[in-house]
Short mmCIF file of C-alpha atoms in Angstrom, two decimals:
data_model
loop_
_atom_site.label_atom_id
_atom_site.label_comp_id
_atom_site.label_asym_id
_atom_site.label_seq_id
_atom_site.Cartn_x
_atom_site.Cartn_y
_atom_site.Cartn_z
CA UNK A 1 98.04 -5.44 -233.53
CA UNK A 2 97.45 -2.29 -231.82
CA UNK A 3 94.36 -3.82 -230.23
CA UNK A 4 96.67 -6.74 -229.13
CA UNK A 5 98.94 -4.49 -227.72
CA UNK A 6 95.91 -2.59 -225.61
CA UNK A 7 94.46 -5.47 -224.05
CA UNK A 8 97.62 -6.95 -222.93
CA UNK A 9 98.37 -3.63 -221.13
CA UNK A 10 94.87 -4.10 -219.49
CA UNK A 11 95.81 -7.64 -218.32
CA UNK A 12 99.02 -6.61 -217.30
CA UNK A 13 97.84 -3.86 -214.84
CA UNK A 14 94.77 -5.67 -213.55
CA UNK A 15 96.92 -8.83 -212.36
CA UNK A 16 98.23 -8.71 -209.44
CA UNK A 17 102.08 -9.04 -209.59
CA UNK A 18 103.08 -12.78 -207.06
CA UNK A 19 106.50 -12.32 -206.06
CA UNK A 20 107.71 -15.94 -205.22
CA UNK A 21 108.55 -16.38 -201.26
CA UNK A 22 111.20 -18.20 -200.48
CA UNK A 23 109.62 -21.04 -197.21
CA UNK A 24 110.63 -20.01 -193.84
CA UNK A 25 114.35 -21.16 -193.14
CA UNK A 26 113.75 -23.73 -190.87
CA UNK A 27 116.40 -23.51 -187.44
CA UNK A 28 119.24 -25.59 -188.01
CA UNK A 29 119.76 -28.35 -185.50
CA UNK A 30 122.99 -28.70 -184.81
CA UNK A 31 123.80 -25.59 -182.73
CA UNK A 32 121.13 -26.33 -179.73
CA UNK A 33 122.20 -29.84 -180.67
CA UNK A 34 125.94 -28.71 -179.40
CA UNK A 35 124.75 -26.36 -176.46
CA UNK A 36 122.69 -29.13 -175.23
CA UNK A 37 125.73 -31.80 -175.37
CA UNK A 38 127.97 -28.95 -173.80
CA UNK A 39 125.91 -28.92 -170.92
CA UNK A 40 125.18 -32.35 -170.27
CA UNK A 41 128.78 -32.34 -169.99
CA UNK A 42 129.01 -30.05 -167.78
CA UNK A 43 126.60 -31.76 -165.50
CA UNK A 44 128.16 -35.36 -165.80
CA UNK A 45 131.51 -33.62 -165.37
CA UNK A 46 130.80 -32.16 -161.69
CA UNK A 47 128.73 -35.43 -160.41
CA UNK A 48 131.62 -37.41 -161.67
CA UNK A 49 133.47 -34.27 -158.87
CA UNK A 50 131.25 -34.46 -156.16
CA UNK A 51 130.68 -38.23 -156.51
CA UNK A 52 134.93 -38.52 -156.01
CA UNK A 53 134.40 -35.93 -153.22
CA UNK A 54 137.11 -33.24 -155.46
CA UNK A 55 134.08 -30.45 -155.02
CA UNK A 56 134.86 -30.85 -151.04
CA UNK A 57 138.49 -30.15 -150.99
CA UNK A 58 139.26 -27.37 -149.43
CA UNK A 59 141.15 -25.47 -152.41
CA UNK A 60 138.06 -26.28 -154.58
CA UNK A 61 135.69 -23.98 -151.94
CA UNK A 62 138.22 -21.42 -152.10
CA UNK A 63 137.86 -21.68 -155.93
CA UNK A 64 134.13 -21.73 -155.67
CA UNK A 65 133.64 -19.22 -152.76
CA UNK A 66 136.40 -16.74 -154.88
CA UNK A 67 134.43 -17.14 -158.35
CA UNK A 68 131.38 -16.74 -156.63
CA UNK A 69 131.97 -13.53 -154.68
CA UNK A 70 132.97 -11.79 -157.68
CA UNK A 71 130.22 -12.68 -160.07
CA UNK A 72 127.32 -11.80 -157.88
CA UNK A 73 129.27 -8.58 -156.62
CA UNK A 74 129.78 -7.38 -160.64
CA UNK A 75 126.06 -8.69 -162.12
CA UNK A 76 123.89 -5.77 -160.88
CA UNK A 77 126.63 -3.36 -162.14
CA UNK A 78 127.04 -5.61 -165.51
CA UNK A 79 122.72 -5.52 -165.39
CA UNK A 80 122.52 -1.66 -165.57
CA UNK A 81 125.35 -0.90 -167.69
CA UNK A 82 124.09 -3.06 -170.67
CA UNK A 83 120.49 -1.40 -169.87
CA UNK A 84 121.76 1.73 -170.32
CA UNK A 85 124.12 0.69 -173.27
CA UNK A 86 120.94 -0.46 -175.42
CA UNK A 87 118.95 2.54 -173.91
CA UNK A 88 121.33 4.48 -175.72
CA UNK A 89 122.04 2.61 -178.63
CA UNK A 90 118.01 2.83 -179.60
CA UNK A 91 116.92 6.00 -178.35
CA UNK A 92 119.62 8.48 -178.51
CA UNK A 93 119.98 10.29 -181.70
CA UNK A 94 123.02 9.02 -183.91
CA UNK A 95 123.93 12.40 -184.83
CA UNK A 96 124.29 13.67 -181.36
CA UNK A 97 128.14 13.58 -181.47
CA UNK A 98 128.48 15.77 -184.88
CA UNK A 99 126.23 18.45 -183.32
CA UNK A 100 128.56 18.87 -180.04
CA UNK A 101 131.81 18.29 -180.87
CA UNK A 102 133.93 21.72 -181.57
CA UNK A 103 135.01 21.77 -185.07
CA UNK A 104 138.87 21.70 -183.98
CA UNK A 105 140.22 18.19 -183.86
CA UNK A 106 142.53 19.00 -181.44
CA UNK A 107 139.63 20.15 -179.01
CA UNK A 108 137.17 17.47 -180.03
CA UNK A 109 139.65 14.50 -178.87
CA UNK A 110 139.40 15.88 -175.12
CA UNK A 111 135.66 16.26 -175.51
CA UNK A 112 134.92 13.00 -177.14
CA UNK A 113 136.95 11.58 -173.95
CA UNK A 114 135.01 13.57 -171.43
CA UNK A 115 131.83 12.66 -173.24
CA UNK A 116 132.43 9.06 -172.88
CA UNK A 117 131.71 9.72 -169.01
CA UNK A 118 128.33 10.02 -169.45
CA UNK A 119 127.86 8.01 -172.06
CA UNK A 120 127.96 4.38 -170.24
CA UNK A 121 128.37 1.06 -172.60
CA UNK A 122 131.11 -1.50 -172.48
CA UNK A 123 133.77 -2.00 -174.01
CA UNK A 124 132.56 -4.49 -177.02
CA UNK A 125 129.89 -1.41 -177.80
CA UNK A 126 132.01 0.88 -178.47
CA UNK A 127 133.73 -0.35 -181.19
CA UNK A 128 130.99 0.31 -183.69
CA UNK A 129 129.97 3.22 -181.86
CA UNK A 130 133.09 4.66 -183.14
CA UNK A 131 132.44 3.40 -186.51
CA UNK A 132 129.27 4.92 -187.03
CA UNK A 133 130.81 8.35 -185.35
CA UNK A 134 133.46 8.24 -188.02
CA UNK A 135 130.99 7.14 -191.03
CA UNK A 136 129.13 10.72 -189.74
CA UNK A 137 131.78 12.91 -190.17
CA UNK A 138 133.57 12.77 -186.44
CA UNK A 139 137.24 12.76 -186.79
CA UNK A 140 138.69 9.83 -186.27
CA UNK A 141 141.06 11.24 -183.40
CA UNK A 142 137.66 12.13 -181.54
CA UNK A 143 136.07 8.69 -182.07
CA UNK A 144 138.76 6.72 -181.01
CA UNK A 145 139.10 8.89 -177.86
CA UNK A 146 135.41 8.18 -176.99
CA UNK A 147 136.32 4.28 -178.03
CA UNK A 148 138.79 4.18 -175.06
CA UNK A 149 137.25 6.37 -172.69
CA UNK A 150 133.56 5.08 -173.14
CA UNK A 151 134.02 2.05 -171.30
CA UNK A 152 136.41 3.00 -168.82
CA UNK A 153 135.34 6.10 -167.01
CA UNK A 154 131.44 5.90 -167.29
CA UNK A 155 129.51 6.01 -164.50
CA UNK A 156 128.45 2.70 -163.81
CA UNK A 157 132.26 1.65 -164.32
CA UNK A 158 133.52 4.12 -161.53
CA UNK A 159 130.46 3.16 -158.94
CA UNK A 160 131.57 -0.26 -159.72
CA UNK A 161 135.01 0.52 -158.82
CA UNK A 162 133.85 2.54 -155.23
CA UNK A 163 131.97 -0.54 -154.51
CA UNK A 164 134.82 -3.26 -155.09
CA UNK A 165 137.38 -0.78 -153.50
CA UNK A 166 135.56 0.60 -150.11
CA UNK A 167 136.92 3.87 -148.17
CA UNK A 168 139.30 4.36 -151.12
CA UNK A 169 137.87 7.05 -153.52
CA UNK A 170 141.67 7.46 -154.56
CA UNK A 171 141.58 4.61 -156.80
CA UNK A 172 138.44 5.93 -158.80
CA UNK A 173 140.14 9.51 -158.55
CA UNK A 174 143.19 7.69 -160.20
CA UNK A 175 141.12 5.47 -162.63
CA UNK A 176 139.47 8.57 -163.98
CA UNK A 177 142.35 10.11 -164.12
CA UNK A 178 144.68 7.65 -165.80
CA UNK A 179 141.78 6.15 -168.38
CA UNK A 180 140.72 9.88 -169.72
CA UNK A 181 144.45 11.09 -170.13
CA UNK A 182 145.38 7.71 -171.94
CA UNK A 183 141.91 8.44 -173.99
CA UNK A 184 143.38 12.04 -174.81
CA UNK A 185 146.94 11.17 -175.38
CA UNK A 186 146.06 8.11 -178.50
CA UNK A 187 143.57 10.64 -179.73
CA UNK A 188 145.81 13.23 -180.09
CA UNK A 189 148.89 11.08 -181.02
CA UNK A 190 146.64 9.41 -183.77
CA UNK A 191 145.77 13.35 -185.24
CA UNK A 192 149.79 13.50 -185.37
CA UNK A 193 150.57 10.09 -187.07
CA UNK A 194 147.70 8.22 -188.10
CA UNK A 195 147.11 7.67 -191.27
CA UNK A 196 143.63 6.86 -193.27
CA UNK A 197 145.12 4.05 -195.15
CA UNK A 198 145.69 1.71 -191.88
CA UNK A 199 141.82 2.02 -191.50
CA UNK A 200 139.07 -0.28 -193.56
CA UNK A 201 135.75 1.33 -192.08
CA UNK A 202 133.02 -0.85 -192.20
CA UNK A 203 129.46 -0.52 -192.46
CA UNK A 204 127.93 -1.47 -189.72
CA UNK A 205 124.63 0.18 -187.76
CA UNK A 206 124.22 1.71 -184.67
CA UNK A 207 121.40 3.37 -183.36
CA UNK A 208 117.73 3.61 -184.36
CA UNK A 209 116.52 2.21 -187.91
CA UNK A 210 113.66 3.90 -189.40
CA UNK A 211 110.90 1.61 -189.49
CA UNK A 212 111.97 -0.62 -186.69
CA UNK A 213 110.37 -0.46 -182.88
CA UNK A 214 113.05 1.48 -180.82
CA UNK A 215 111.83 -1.30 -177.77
CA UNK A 216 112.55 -4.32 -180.24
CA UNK A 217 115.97 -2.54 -180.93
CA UNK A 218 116.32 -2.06 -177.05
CA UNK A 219 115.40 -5.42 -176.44
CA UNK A 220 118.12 -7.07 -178.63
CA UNK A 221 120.48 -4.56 -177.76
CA UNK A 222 120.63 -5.54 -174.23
CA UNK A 223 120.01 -9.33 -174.92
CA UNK A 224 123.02 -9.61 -177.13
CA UNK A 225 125.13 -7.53 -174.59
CA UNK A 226 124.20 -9.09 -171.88
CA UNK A 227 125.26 -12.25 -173.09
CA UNK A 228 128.10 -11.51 -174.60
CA UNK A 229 129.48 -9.27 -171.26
CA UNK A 230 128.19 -11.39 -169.08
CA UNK A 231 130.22 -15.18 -170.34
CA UNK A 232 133.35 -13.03 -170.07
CA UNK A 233 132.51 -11.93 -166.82
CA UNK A 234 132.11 -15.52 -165.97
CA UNK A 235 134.93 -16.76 -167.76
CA UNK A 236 136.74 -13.76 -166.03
CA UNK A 237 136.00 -14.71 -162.03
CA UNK A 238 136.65 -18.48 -163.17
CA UNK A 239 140.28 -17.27 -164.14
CA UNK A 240 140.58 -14.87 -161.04
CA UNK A 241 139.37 -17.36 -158.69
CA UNK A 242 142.10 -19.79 -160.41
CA UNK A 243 144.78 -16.92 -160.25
CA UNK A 244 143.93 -16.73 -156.77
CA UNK A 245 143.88 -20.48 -155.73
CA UNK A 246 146.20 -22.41 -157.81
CA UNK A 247 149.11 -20.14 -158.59
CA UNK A 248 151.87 -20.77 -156.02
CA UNK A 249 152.51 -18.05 -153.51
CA UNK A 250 156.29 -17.52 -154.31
CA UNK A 251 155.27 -17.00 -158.35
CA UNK A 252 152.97 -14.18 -157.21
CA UNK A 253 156.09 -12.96 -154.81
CA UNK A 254 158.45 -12.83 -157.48
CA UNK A 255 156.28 -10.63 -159.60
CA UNK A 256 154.39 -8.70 -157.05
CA UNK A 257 157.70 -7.55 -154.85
CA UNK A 258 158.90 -5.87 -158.05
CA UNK A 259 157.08 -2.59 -158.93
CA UNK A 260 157.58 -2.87 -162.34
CA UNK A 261 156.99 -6.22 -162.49
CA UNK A 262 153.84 -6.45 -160.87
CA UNK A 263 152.58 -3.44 -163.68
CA UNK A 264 153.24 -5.36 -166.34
CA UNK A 265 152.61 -8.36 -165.25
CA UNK A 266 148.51 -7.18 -163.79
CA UNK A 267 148.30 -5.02 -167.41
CA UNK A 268 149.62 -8.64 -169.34
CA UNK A 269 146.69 -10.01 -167.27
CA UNK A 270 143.74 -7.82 -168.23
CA UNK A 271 144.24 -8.32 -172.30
CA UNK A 272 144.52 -12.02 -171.35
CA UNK A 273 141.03 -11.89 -169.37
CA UNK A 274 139.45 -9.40 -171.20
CA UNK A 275 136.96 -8.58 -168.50
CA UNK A 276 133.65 -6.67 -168.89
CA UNK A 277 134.51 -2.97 -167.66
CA UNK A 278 131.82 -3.22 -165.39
CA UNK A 279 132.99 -5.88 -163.18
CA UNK A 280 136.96 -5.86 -163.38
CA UNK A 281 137.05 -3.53 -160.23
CA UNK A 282 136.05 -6.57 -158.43
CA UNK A 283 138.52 -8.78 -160.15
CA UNK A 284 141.32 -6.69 -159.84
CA UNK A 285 139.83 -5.93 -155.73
CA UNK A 286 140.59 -9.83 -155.25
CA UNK A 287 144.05 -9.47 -156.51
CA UNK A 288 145.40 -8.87 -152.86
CA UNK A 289 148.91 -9.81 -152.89
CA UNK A 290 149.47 -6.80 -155.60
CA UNK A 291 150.04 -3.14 -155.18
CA UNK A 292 147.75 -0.27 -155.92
CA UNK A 293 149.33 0.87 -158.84
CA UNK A 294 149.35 -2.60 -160.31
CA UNK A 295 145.80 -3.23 -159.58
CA UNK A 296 145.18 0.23 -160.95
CA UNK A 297 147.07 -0.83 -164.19
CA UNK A 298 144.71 -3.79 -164.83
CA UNK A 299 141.75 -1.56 -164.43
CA UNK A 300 143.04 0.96 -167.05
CA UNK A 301 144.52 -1.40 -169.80
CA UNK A 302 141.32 -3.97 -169.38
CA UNK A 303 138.67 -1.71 -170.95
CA UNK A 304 141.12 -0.55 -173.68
CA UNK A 305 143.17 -3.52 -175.24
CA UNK A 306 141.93 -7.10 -174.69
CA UNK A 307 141.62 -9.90 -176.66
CA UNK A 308 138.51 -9.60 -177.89
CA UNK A 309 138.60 -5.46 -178.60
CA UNK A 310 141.48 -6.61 -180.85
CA UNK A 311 139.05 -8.83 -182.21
CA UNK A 312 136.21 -6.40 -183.00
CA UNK A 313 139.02 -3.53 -183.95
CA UNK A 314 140.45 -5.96 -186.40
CA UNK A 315 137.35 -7.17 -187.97
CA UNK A 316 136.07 -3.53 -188.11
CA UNK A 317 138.79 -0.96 -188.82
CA UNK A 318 141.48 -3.64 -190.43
CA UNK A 319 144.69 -5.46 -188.75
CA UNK A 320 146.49 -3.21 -189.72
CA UNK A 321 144.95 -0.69 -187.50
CA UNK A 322 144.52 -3.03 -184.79
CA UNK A 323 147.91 -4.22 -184.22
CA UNK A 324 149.23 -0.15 -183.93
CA UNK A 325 146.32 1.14 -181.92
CA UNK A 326 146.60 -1.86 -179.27
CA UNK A 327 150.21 -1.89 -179.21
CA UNK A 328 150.13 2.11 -178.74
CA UNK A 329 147.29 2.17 -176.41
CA UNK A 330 148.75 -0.19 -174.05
CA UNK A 331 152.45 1.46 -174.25
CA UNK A 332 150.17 4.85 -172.91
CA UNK A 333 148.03 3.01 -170.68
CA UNK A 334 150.16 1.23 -168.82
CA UNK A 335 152.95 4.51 -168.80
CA UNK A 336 149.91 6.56 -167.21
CA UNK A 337 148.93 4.01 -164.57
CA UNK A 338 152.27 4.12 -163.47
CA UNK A 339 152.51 7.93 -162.89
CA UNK A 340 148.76 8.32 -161.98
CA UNK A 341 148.70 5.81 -159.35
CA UNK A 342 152.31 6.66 -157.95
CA UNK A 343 151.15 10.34 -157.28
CA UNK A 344 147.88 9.26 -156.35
CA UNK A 345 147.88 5.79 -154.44
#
């Protein structure tokens, strides 16, 4: 038996072990199936236009000349600011944060804002930024300050913003302004009442994986950014350009001759449009018929509470979370675009 015992052992380390494979998963058909339908669509729905001669109307140009205007102005800025968002994302160390930041909460919620101006990436990058900060030992004051402010006061964003406002630097004086103290102010009023229970951190990863090719991770980085940034920014001009064109004159009067009104109404606008940060200077540029201050507004609440950074906030940090911090945030936002950009503009 013992002989038995010793030749089995032989056997056993001389095979070679076969771990079964499972076949390649073959690409479902129905999703191209469903892009491709979308656009033939698409196409038969503007021949079907120009065939009935709606394309030449003269409200339709407008619509077209509007939608235009803004999406070429905002895709070189869009371009570089999701370059530099994946640059980041695979080459910069993840640990960076936990090696700068001062120790004191209270001082690291001012630095994590500051920090987010040279730290470009939009707004839908950010959210698992902060994630991962807060997995690493950041305070959570700190990474939500660098959540807000991230997106909002980079450097790309604030170009963007001299560019679709010309011979105004008051405007990007008063976006900086307003963005970083409303960055400050929910970091600092989240070390005062937040609480760890309304969070649900998830695990997700940001950065460089060991063992992966830090140009693969670049390359996918800025693909799926790109993308995602750049249909909002789309969908975004499409709704300006519609804003611009189809709403009557005397609905934009009644809101826009009230200062208030116009505010709130501008700051309702940006969560609706949710607007890549790097191209809503030129959005809110085309809003004419409203004042600084309101424009101004829609500039600061857009990279901070939309629609889809409730979204990501939910789905990463819980609802429960999600529903204070956006409420908060745009309470402050919109509070410090009103005092920024009446001493300012």
């Amino acid at each position: 038996m013992g002989k038995t015992d010793e030749l089995v052992g032989v056997v056993d380390r001389a095979a070679p072990v076969v771990t079964p494979t499972a076949p390649p998963a073959r690409p479902s058909p129905v999703r191209p199936l469903l892009t491709l339908t979308a656009a033939a669509a698409v196409g038969i729905t503007v021949l079907l236009l120009a065939r009935a001669g709606v394309l030449d109307r003269p409200a339709v140009q407008a619509w077209r000349t509007v939608c235009l205007a803004i999406t070429v102005q905002a895709l070189p800025f869009l371009i570089l600011g999701t370059v530099l968002s994946g640059a980041i994302n695979a080459f910069v160390p993840t640990d960076l944060f936990t090696r700068v930041l001062p120790k004191r909460a209270a001082l690291a919620v001012p630095v994590a804002g500051v920090a987010g101006a040279v730290l470009p990436g939009c707004e839908c990058a950010s959210v698992p930024v902060a994630n991962s900060l807060i997995r690493r030992g950041v305070t959570p004051a700190a990474a939500f300050a660098f959540l807000l402010s991230a997106p909002a006061i980079n450097p790309i964003v604030l170009t963007a913003t001299a560019v679709a406002f010309p011979g105004n630097p008051a405007m990007v004086a008063a976006r900086l302004v307003a963005s970083l103290a409303t960055a400050a102010v929910m970091g600092w009023l989240w070390l005062c009442f937040g609480k760890e229970k309304w969070l649900r951190p998830a695990v997700r990863h940001t950065g460089h994986q060991h063992g992966h090719s830090r140009w693969a991770e670049f390359r996918q980085g800025f693909q799926h950014d790109f993308l995602h940034a750049g249909g909002f920014l789309v969908l975004g001009a499409m709704a300006a350009a519609t804003f611009n064109v189809a709403v009557p004159r005397t609905v934009l009067d009644t809101f826009s001759g009230s200062p208030w009104l116009s505010v709130l109404f501008l700051a309702g606008l940006a969560v609706l449009l949710a607007v890549c940060s790097e191209a809503d200077a030129f959005v809110a540029a085309s809003l004419t018929g409203f004042s600084p201050t309101a424009r101004l507004a829609f500039m600061v609440v857009g990279p901070m509470v939309d629609l889809k950074l409730i979204a990501l906030q939910a789905g990463t940090f819980g609802r429960a979370f999600a529903v204070r911090f956006s409420a908060a945030t745009t309470v402050v936002a919109v509070a410090a675009s009103a005092l920024i950009g009446g001493a300012l503009l």
